PDB file of C-alpha atoms in Angstrom:
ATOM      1  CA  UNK A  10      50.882  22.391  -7.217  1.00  0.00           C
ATOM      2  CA  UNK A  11      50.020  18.826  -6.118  1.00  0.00           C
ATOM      3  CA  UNK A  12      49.896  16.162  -8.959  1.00  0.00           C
ATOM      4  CA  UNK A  13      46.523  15.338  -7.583  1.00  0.00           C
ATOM      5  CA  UNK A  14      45.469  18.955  -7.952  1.00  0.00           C
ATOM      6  CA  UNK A  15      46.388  19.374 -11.418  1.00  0.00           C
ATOM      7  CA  UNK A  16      44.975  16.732 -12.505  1.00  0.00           C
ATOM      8  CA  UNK A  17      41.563  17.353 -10.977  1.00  0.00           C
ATOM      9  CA  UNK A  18      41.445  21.090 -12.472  1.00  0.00           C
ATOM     10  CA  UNK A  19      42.668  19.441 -16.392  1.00  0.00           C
ATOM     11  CA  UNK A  20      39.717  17.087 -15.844  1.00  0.00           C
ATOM     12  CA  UNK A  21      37.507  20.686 -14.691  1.00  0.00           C
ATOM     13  CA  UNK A  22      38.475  21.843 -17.824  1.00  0.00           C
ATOM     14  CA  UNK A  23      38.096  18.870 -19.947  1.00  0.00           C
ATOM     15  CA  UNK A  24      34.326  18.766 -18.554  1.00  0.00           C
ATOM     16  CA  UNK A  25      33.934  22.290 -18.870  1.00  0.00           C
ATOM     17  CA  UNK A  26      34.796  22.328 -22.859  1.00  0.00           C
ATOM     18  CA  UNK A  27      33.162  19.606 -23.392  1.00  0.00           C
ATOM     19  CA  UNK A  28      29.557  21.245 -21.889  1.00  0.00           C
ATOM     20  CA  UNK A  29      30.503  24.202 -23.518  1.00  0.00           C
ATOM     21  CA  UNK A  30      30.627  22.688 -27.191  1.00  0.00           C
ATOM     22  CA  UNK A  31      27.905  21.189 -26.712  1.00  0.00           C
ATOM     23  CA  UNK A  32      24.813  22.470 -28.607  1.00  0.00           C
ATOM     24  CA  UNK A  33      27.113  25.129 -29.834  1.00  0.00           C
ATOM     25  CA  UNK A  34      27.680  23.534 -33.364  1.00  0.00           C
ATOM     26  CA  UNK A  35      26.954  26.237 -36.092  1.00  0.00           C
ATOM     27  CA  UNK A  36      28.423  26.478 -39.639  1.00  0.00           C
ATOM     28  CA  UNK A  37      32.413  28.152 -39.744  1.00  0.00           C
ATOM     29  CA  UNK A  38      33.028  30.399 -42.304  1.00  0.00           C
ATOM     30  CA  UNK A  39      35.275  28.434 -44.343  1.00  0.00           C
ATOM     31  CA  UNK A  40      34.636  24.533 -43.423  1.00  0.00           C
ATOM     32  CA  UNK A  41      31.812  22.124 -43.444  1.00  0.00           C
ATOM     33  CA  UNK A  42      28.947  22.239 -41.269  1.00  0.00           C
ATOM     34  CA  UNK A  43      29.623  21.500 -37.635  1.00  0.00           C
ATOM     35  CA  UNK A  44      29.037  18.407 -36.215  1.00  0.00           C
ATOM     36  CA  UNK A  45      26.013  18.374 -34.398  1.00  0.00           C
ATOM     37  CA  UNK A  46      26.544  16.065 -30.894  1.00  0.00           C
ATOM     38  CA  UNK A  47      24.219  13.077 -30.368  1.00  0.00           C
ATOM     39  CA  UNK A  48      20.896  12.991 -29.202  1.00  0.00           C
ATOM     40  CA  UNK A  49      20.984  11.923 -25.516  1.00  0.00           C
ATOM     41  CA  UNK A  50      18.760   9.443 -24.461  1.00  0.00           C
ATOM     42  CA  UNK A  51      15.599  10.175 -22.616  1.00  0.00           C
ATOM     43  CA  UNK A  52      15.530  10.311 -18.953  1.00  0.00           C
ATOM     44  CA  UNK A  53      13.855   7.046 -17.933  1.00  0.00           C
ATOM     45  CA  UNK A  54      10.648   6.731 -16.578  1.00  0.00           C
ATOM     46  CA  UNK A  55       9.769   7.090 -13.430  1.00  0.00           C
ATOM     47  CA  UNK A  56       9.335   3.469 -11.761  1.00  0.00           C
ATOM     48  CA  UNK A  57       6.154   3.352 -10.198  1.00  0.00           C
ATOM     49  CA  UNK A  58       6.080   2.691  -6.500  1.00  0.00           C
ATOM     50  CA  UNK A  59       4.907  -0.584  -5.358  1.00  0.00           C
ATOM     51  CA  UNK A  60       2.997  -1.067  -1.831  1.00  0.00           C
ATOM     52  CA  UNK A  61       5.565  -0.714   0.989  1.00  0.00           C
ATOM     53  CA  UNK A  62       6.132  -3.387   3.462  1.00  0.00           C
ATOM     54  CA  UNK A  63       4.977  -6.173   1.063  1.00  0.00           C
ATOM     55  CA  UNK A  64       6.216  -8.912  -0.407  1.00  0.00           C
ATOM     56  CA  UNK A  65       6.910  -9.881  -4.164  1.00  0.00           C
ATOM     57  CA  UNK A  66       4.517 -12.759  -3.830  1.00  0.00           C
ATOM     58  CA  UNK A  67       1.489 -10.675  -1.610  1.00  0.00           C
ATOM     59  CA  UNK A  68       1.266  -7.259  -3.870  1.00  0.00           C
ATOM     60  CA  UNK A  69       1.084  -9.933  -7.066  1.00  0.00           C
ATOM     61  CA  UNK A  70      -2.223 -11.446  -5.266  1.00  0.00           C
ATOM     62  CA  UNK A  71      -3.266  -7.556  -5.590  1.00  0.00           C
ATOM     63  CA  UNK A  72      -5.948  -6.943  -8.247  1.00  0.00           C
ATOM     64  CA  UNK A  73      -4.402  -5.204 -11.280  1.00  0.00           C
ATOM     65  CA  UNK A  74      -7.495  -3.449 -11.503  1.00  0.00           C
ATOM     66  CA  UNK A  75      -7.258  -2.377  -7.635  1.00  0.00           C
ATOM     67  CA  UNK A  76      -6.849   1.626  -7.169  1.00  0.00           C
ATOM     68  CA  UNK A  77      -7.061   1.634  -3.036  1.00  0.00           C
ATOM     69  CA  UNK A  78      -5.750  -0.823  -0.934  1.00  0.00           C
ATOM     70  CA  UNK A  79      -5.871  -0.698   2.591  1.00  0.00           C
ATOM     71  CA  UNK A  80      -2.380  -2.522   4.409  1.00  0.00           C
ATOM     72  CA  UNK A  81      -2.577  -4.194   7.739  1.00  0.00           C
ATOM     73  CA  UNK A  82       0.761  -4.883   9.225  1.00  0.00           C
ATOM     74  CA  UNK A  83       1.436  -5.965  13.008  1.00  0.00           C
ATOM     75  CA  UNK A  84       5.178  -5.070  14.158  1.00  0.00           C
ATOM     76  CA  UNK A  85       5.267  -9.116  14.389  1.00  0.00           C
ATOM     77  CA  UNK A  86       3.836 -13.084  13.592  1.00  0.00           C
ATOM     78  CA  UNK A  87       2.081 -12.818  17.207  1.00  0.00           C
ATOM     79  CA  UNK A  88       1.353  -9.004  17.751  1.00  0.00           C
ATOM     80  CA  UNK A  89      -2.081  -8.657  18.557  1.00  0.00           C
ATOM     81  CA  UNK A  90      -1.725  -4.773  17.380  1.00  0.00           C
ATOM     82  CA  UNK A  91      -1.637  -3.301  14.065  1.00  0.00           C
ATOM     83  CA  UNK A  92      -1.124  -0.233  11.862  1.00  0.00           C
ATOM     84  CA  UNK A  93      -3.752   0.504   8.719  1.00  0.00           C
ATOM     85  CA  UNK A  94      -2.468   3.038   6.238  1.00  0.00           C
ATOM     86  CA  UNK A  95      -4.815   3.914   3.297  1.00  0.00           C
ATOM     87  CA  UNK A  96      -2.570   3.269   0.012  1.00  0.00           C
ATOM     88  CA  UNK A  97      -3.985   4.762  -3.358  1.00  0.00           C
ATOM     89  CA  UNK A  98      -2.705   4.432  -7.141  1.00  0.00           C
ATOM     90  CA  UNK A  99      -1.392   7.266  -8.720  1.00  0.00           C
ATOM     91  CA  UNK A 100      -0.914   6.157 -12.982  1.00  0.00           C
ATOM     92  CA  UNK A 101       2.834   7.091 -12.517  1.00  0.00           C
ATOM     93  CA  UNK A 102       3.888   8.059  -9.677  1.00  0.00           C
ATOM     94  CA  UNK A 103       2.852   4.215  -7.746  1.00  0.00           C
ATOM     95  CA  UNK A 104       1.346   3.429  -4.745  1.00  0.00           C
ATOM     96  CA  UNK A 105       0.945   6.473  -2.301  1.00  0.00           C
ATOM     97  CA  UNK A 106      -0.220   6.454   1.287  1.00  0.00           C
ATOM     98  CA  UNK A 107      -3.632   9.059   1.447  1.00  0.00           C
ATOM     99  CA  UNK A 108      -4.773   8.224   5.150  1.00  0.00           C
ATOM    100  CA  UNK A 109      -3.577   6.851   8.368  1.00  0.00           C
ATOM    101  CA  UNK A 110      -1.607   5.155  10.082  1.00  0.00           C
ATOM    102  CA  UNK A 111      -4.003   4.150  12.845  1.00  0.00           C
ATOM    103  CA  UNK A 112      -3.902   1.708  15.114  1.00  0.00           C
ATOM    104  CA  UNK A 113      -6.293  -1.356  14.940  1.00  0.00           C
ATOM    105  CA  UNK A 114      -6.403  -4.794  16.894  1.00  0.00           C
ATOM    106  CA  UNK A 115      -6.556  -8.392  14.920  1.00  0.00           C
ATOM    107  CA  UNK A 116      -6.275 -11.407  16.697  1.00  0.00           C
ATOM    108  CA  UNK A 117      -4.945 -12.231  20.106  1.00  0.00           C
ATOM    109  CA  UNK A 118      -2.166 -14.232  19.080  1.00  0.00           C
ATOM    110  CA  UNK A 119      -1.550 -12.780  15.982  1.00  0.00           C
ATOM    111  CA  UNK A 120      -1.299 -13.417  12.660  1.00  0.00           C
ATOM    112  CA  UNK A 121      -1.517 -16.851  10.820  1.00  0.00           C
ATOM    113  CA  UNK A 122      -1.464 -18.244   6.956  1.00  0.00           C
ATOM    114  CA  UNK A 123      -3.454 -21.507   8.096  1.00  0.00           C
ATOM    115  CA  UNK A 124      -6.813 -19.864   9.651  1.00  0.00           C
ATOM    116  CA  UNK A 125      -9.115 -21.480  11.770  1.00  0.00           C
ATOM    117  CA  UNK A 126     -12.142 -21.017  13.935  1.00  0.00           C
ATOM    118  CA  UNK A 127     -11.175 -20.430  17.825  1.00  0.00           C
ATOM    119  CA  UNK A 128      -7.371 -20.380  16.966  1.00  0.00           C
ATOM    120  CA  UNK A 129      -7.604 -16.272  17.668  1.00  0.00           C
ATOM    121  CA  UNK A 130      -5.450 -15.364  15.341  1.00  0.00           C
ATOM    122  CA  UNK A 131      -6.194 -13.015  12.165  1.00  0.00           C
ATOM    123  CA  UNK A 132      -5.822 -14.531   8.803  1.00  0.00           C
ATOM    124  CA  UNK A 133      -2.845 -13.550   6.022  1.00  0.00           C
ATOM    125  CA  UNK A 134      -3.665 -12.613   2.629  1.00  0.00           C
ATOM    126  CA  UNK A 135      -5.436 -10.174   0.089  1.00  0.00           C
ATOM    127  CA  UNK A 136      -8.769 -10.182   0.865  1.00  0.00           C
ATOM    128  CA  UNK A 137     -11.620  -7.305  -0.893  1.00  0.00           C
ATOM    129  CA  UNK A 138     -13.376  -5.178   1.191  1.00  0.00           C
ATOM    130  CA  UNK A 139     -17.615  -4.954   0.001  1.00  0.00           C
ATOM    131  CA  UNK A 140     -19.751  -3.861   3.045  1.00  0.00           C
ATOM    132  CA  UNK A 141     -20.012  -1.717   5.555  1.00  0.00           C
ATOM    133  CA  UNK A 142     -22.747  -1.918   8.854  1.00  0.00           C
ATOM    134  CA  UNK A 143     -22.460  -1.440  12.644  1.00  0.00           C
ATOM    135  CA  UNK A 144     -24.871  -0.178  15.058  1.00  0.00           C
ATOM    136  CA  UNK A 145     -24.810   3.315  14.489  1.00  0.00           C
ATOM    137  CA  UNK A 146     -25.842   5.052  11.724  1.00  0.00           C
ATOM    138  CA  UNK A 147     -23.935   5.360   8.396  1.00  0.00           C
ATOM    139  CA  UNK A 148     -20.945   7.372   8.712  1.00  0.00           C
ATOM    140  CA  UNK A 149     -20.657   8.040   4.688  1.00  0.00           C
ATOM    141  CA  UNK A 150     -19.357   5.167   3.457  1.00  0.00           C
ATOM    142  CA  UNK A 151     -19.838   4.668  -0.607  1.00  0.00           C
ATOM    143  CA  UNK A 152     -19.929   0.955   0.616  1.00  0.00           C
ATOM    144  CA  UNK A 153     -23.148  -0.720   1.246  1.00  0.00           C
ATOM    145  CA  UNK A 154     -24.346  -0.331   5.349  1.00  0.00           C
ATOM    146  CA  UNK A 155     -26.011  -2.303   7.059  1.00  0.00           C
ATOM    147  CA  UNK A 156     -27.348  -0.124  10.395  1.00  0.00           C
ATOM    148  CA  UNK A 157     -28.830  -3.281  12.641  1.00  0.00           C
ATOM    149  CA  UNK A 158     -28.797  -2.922  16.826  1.00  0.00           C
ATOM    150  CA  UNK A 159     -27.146  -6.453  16.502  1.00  0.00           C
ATOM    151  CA  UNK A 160     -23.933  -5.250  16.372  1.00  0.00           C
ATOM    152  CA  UNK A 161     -24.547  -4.052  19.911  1.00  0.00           C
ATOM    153  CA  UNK A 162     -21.550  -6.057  21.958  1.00  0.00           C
ATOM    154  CA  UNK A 163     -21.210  -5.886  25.565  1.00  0.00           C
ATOM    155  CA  UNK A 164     -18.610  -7.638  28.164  1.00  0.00           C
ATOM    156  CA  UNK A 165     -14.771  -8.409  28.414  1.00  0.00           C
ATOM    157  CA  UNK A 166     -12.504  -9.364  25.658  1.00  0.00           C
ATOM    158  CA  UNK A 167      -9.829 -11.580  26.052  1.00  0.00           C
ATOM    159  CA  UNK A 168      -7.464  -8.811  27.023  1.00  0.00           C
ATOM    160  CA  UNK A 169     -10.507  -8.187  29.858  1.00  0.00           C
ATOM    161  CA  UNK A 170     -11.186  -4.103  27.410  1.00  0.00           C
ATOM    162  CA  UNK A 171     -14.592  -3.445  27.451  1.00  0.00           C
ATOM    163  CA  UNK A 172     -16.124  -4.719  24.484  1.00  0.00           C
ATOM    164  CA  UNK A 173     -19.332  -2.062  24.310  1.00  0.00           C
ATOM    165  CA  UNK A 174     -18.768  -0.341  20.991  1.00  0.00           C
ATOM    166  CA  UNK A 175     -16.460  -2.516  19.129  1.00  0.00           C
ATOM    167  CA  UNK A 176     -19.119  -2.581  16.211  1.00  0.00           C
ATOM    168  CA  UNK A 177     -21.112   1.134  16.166  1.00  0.00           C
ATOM    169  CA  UNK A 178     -18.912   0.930  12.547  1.00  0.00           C
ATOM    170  CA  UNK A 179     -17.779  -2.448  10.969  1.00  0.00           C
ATOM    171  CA  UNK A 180     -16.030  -2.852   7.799  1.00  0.00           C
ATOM    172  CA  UNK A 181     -16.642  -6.611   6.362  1.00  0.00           C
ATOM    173  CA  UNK A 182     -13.565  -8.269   4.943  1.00  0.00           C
ATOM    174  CA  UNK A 183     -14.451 -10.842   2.460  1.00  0.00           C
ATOM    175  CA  UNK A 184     -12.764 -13.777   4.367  1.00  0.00           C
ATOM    176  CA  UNK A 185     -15.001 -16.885   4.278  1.00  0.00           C
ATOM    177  CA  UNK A 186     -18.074 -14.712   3.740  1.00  0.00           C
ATOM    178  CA  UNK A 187     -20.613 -13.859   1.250  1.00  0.00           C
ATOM    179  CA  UNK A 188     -19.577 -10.354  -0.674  1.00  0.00           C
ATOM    180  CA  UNK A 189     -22.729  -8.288  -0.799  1.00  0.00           C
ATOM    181  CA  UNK A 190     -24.081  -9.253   2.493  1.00  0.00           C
ATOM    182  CA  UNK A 191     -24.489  -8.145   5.739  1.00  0.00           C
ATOM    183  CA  UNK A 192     -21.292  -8.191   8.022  1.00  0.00           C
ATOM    184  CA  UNK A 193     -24.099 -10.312   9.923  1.00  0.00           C
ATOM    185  CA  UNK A 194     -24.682 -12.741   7.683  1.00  0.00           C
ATOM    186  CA  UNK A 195     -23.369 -15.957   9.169  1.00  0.00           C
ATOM    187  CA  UNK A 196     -22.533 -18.235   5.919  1.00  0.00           C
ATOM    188  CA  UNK A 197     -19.357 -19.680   6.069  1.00  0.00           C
ATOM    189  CA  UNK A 198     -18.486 -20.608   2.103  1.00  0.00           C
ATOM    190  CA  UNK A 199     -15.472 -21.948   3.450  1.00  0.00           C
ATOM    191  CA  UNK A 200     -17.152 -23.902   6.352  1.00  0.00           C
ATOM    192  CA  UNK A 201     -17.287 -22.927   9.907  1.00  0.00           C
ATOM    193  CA  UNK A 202     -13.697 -24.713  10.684  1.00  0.00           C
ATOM    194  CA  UNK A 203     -12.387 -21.785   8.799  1.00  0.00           C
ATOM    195  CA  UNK A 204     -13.749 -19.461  11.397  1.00  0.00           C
TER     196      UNK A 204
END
C-alpha cells in the first residue's frame, strides 16, 4: 500500500470518528458526564441577489423602496437594439427575472450619459416608469392610460421600418417629463435641449 493511500484512508477514518462522536455524548457508567461538542454556527444567510448586468454605482440610484424594475441593456455604447427583462424583489431570495427578455429599439446611435435633443441616442440612467397611453385601447395596465388617436404615427424611420404602429401601446419613462401626465404632454422640465 502506497504512502499516499494510507494516509488518505487514516484521514477517512479520522473524519469518520470524528462525525461519529459527534452528538453521541451521553453519561458513562462510571465517569463524568460527556462532553457535549460545540454548537456550530448557523449557516449564513442567503445573500440577496442584486440586479444582473448592473453596476455598483446604477443599482444604488435604484429606489430602496423599488419592488419591479424593468432593465434595458443594448449588447453595446452604439447598439440601436436592446433586451428588456422584467426583474422583481423577492425579501430574500434578491432580484429575480419574472418576464422577458424581449427585444426593444432605443436610439439610433445608441446609448449616451450626456442626452440631448436630435443627438438620437437613448439616455443612461434610472428613470420611474408612471403612465401608460397609445392609440389603442388599454391593454390592462394598473398604470394610468391615456387612449388618444394622436399616437397614430405613419412614415419611415431612420432605419427606412415602417413607423405605423409604433405607439397603439406606449409606456412613458419619466425622462425630462411631467410624472402623471400624458405620454403626450410636451413639457420639457429639463428644457427642450434635453430632448
Amino acid at each position: 500500500m502506497s504512502v499516499r493511500k494510507a494516509l488518505a484512508l487514516g484521514v477517512g477514518a479520522v473524519m469518520c470518528t470524528g462525525l461519529l462522536g459527534t452528538g453521541c455524548a451521553s453519561r458513562t457508567p462510571d465517569g463524568p458526564p460527556a462532553r457535549q461538542a460545540s454548537p456550530r454556527p448557523a449557516p449564513a444567510a442567503p445573500t440577496a441577489r442584486p440586479l444582473p448586468g448592473l453596476g455598483p454605482a446604477v443599482r444604488a440610484r435604484v429606489p430602496a423602496a423599488a419592488g419591479q424594475v424593468l432593465v434595458v441593456r443594448g449588447a453595446s455604447q452604439d447598439a440601436n437594439r436592446a433586451q428588456v427583462v422584467l426583474y422583481e424583489r423577492h425579501p430574500v431570495r434578491g432580484w429575480e427575472a419574472v418576464a422577458g427578455p424581449w427585444s426593444a429599439h432605443n436610439g439610433l446611435r445608441g446609448w449616451t450619459e450626456g442626452h440631448s435633443a436630435g443627438d438620437l441616442r437613448t439616455p443612461v440612467g434610472v428613470y420611474g416608469i408612471s403612465d401608460a397611453g397609445g392609440r389603442l385601447p388599454d391593454p390592462g395596465t394598473r398604470l394610468p392610460y391615456d387612449q388618444d388617436p394622436e399616437f397614430a404615427l405613419s412614415g419611415t424611420g431612420h432605419l427606412g421600418e415602417d413607423l405605423e404602429g409604433s405607439f397603439d401601446y406606449v409606456i412613458a419613462v419619466d425622462y425630462n417629463r411631467v410624472p402623471g401626465t400624458t405620454p403626450l404632454d410636451k413639457t420639457r422640465p429639463l428644457g427642450e435641449g434635453k430632448g
